[in-house]
Coordinates of N, CA and C in Angstrom, one line a residue:
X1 N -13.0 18.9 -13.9 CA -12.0 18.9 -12.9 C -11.6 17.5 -12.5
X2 N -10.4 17.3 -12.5 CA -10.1 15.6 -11.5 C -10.6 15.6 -10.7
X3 N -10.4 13.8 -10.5 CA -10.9 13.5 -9.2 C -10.1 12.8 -8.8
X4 N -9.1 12.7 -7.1 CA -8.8 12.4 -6.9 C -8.7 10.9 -5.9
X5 N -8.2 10.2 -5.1 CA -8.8 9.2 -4.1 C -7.4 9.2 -3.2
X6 N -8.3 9.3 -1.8 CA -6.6 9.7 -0.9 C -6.9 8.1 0.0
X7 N -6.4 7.0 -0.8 CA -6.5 5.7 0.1 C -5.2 5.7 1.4
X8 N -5.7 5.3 2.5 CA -4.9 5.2 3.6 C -4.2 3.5 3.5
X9 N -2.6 3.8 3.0 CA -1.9 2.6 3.7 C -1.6 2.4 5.3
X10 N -2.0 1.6 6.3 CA -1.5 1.0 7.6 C -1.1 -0.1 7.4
X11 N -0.5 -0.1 8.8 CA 0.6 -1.3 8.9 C -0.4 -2.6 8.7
X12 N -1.8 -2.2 9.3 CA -2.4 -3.2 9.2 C -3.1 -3.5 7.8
X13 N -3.0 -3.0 6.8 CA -3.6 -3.0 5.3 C -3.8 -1.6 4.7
X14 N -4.8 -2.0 4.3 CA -5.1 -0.7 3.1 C -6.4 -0.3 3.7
X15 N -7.1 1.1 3.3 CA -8.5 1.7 3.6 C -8.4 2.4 1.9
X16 N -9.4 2.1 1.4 CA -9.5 2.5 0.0 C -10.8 3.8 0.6
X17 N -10.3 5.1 -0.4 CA -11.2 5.9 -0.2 C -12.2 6.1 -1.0
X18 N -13.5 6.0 -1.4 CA -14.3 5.4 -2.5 C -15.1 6.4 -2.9
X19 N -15.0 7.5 -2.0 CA -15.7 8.7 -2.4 C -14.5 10.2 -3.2
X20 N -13.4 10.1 -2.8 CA -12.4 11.0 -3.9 C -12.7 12.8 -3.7
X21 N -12.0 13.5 -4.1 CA -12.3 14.8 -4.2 C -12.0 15.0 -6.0
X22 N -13.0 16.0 -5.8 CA -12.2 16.9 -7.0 C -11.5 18.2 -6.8
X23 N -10.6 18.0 -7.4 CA -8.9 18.6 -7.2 C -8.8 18.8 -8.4
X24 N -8.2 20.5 -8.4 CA -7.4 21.3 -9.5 C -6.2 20.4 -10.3
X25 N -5.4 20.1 -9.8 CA -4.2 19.3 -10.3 C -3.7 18.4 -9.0
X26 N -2.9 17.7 -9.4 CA -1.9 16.7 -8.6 C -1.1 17.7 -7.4
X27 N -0.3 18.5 -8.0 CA 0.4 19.0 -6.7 C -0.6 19.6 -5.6
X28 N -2.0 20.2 -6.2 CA -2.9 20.6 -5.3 C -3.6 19.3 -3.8
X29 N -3.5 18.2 -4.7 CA -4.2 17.0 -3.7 C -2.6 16.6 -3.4
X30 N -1.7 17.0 -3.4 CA -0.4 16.6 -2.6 C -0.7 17.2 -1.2
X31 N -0.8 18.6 -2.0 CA -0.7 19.4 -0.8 C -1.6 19.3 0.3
X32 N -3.2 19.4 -0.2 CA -4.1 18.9 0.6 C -4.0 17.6 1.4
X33 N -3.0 16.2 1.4 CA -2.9 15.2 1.6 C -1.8 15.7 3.0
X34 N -0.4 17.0 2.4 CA -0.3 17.0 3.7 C -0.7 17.4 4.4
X35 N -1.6 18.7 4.4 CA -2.4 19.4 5.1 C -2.9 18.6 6.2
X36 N -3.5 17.6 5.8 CA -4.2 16.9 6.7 C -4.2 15.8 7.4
X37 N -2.7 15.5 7.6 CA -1.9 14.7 8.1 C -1.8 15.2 9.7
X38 N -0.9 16.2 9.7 CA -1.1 16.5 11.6 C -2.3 16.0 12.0
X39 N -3.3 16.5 11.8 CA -4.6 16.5 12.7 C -4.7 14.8 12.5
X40 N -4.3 14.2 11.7 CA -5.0 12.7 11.7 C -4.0 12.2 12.8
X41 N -2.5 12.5 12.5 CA -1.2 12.0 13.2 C -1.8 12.2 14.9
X42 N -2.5 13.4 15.5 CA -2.9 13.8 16.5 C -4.2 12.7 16.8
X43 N -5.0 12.2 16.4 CA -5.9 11.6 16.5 C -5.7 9.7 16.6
X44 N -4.4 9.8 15.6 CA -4.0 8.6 15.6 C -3.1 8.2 17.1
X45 N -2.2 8.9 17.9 CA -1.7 9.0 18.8 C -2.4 8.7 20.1
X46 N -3.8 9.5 19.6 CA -4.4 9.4 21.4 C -5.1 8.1 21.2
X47 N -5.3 7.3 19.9 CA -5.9 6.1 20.2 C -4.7 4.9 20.6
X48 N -3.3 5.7 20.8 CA -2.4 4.7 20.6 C -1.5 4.2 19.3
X49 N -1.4 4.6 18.7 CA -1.4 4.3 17.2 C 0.1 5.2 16.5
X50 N 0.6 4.6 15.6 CA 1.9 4.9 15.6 C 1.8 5.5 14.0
X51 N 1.8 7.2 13.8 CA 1.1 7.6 12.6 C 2.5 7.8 11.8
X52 N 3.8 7.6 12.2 CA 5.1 7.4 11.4 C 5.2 6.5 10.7
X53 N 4.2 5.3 10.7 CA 4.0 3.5 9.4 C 2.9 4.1 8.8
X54 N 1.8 5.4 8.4 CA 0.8 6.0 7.6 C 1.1 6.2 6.3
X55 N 0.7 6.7 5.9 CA 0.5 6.9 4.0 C -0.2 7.2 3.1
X56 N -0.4 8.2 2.7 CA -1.9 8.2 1.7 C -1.0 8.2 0.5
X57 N -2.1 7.0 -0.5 CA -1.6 6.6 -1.7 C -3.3 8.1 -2.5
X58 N -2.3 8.7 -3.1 CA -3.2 9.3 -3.9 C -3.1 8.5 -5.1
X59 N -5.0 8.4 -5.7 CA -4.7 7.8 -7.4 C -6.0 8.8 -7.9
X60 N -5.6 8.1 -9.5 CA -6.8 9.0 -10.1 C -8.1 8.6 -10.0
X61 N -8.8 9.0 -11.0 CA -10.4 8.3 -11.1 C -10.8 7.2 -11.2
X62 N -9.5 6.6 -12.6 CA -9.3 5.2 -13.1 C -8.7 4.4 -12.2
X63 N -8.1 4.8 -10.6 CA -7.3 3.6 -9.8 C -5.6 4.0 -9.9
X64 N -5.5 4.5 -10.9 CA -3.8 4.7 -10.4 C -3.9 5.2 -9.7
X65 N -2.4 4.6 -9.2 CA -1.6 5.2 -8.1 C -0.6 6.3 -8.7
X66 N -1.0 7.9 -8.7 CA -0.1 8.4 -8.7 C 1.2 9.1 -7.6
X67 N 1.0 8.6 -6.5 CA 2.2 9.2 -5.7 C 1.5 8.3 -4.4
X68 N 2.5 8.6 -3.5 CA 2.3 8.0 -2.5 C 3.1 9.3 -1.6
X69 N 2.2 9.6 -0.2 CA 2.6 11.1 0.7 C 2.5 9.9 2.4
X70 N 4.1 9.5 2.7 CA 4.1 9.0 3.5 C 3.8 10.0 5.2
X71 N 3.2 9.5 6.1 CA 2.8 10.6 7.2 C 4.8 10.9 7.6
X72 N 5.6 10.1 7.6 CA 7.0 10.1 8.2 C 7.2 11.9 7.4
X73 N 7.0 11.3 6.2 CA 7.3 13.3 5.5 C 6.9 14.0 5.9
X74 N 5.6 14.4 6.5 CA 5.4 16.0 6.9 C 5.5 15.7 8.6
X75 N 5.6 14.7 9.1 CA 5.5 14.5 10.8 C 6.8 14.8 10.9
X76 N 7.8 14.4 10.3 CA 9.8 14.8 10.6 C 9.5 16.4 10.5
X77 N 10.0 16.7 11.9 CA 10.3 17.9 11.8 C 11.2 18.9 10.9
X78 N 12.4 18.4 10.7 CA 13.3 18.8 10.3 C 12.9 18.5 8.7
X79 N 11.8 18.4 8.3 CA 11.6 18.4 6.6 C 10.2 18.9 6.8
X80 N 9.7 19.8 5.5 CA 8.4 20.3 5.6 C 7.8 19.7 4.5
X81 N 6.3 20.3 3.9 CA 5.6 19.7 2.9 C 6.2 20.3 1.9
X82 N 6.8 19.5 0.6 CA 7.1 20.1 -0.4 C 6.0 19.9 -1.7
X83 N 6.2 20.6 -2.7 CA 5.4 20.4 -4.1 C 6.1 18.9 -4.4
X84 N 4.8 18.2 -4.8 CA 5.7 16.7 -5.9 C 6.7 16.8 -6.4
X85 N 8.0 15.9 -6.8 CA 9.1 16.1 -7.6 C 8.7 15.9 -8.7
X86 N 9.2 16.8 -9.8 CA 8.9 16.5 -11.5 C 9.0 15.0 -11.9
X87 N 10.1 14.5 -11.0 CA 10.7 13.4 -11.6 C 9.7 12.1 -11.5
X88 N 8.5 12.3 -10.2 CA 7.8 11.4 -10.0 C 6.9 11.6 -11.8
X89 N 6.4 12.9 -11.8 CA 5.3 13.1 -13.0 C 6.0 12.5 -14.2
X90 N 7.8 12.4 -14.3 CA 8.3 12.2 -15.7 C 8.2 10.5 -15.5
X91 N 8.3 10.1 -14.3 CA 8.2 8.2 -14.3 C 6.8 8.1 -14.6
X92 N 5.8 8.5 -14.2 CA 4.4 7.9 -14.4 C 4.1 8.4 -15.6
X93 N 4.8 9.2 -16.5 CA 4.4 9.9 -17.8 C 5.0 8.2 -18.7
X94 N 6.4 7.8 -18.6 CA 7.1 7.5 -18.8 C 6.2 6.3 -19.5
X95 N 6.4 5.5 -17.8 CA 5.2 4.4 -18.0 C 3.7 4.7 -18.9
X96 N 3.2 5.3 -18.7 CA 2.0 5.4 -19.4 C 2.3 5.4 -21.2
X97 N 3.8 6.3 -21.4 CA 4.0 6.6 -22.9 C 4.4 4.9 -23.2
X98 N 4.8 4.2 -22.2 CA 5.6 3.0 -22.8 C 4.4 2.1 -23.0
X99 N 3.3 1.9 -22.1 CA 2.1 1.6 -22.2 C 1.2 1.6 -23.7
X100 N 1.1 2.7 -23.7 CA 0.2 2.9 -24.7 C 1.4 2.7 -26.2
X101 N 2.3 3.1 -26.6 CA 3.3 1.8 -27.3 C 2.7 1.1 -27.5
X102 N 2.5 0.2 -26.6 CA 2.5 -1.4 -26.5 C 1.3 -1.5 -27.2
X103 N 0.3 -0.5 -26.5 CA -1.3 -0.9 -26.8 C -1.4 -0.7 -28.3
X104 N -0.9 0.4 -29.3 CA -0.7 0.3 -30.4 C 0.3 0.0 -31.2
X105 N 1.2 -0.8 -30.7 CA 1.7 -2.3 -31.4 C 0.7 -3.3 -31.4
X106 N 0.1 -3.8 -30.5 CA -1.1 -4.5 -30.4 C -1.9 -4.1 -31.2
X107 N -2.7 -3.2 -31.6 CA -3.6 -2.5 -32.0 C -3.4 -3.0 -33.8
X108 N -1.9 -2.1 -34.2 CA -1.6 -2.8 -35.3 C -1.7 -3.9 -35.7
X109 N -1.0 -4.9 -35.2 CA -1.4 -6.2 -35.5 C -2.5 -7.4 -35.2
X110 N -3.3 -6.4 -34.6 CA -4.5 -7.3 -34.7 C -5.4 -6.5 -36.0
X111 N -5.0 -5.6 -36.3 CA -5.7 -4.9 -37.9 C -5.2 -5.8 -38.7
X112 N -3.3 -5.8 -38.8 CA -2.9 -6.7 -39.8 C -4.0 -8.5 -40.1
X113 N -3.9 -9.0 -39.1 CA -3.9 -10.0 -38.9 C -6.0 -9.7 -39.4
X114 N -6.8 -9.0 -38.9 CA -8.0 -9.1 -39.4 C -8.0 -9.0 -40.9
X115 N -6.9 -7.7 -41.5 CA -6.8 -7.4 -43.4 C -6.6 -8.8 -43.9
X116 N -5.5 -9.7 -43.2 CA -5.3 -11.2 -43.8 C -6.7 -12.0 -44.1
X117 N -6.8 -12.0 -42.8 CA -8.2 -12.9 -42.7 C -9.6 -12.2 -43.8
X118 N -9.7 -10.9 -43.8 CA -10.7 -10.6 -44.9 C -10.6 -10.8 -46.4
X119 N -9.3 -10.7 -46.6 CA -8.5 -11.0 -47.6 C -8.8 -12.4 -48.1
X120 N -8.4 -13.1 -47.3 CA -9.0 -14.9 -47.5 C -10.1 -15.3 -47.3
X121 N -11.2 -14.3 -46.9 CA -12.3 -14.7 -47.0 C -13.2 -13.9 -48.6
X122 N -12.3 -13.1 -48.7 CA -13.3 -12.3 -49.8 C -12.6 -13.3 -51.1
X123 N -11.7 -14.1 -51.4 CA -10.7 -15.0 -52.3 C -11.6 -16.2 -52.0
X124 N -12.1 -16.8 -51.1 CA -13.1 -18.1 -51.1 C -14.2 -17.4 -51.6
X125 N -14.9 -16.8 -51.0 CA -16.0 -16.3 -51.8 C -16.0 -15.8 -53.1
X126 N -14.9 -15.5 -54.0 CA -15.0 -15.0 -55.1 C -15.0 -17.0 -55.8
X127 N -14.0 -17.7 -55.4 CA -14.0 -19.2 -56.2 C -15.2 -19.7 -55.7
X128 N -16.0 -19.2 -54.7 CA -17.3 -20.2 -54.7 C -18.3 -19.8 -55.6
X129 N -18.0 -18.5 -55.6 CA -19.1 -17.8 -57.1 C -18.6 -18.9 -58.3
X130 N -17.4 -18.5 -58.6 CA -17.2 -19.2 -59.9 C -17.4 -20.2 -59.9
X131 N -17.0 -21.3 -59.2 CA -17.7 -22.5 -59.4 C -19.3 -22.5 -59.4
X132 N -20.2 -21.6 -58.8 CA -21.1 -22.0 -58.5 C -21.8 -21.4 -60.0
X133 N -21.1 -20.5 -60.6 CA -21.3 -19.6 -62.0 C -21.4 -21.0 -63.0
X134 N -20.5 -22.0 -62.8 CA -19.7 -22.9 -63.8 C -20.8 -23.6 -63.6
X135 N -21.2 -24.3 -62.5 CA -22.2 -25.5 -62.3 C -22.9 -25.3 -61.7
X136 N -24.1 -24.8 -61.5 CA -24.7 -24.5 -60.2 C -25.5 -25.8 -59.5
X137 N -25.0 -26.8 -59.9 CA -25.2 -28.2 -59.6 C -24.2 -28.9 -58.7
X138 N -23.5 -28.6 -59.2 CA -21.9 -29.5 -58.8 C -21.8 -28.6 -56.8
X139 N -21.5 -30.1 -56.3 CA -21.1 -30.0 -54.9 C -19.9 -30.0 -54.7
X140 N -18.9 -29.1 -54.3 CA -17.5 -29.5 -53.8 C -17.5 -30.5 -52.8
X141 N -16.2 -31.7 -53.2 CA -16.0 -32.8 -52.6 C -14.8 -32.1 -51.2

């Protein structure tokens, strides 16, 4: 199952959550993220505290940040908790497809570049035989 991490942004920094849940899918720790927003927004309040600048950055296991669930969204009355927009899952898909591209363009050419280098090494080693076949005396100058 994933695991998720619901890190708190404030005005005053970040609180990284280091322990995570495991969660069925993304829209599920959406939802869970806003679920439990009032009760913090209420707790945040009576210390004084202004839970409309809040945020939970959810990421995965590895550290990304996949979405960010500002407290302003589910605290505005006039808007409720919705499911993630597709369009968020099609940018973070996006990125990652453009990513991993990159990593095997890379990938390729550091093969290329090792085939060269064995290439020219297995070509010295064949003229050092022969010379060494020819003379096994003779020192290359």
């Amino acid at each position: 199952m994933p695991h998720f991490h619901f890190h708190l942004q404030t005005p005053d920094g970040w609180e990284q959550d280091e322990d995570g849940l495991e969660i069925v899918n993304l829209e599920t720790a959406y939802l869970n993220a806003c679920r439990a927003i009032p009760d913090m927004a209420a707790d945040m309040i009576r210390r004084g505290q202004q839970p409309m600048r809040f945020a939970f950055e959810i990421a995965d296991a590895g550290g990304l940040v996949l979405m960010e669930v500002p407290f302003s969204e589910v605290l505005d009355k006039d808007r409720r908790p919705r499911q993630p927009a597709q369009a968020a899952w099609g940018r973070k898909a996006r990125e990652e497809i453009a990513r991993t591209e990159r990593l095997c363009a890379a990938i390729e050419q550091n093969q290329k570049a090792l085939s060269a280098t064995l290439q020219t090494t297995r070509e010295l080693m064949a003229r050092a035989r022969k010379v060494g076949a020819q003379n096994p005396w003779h020192v290359p100058s």
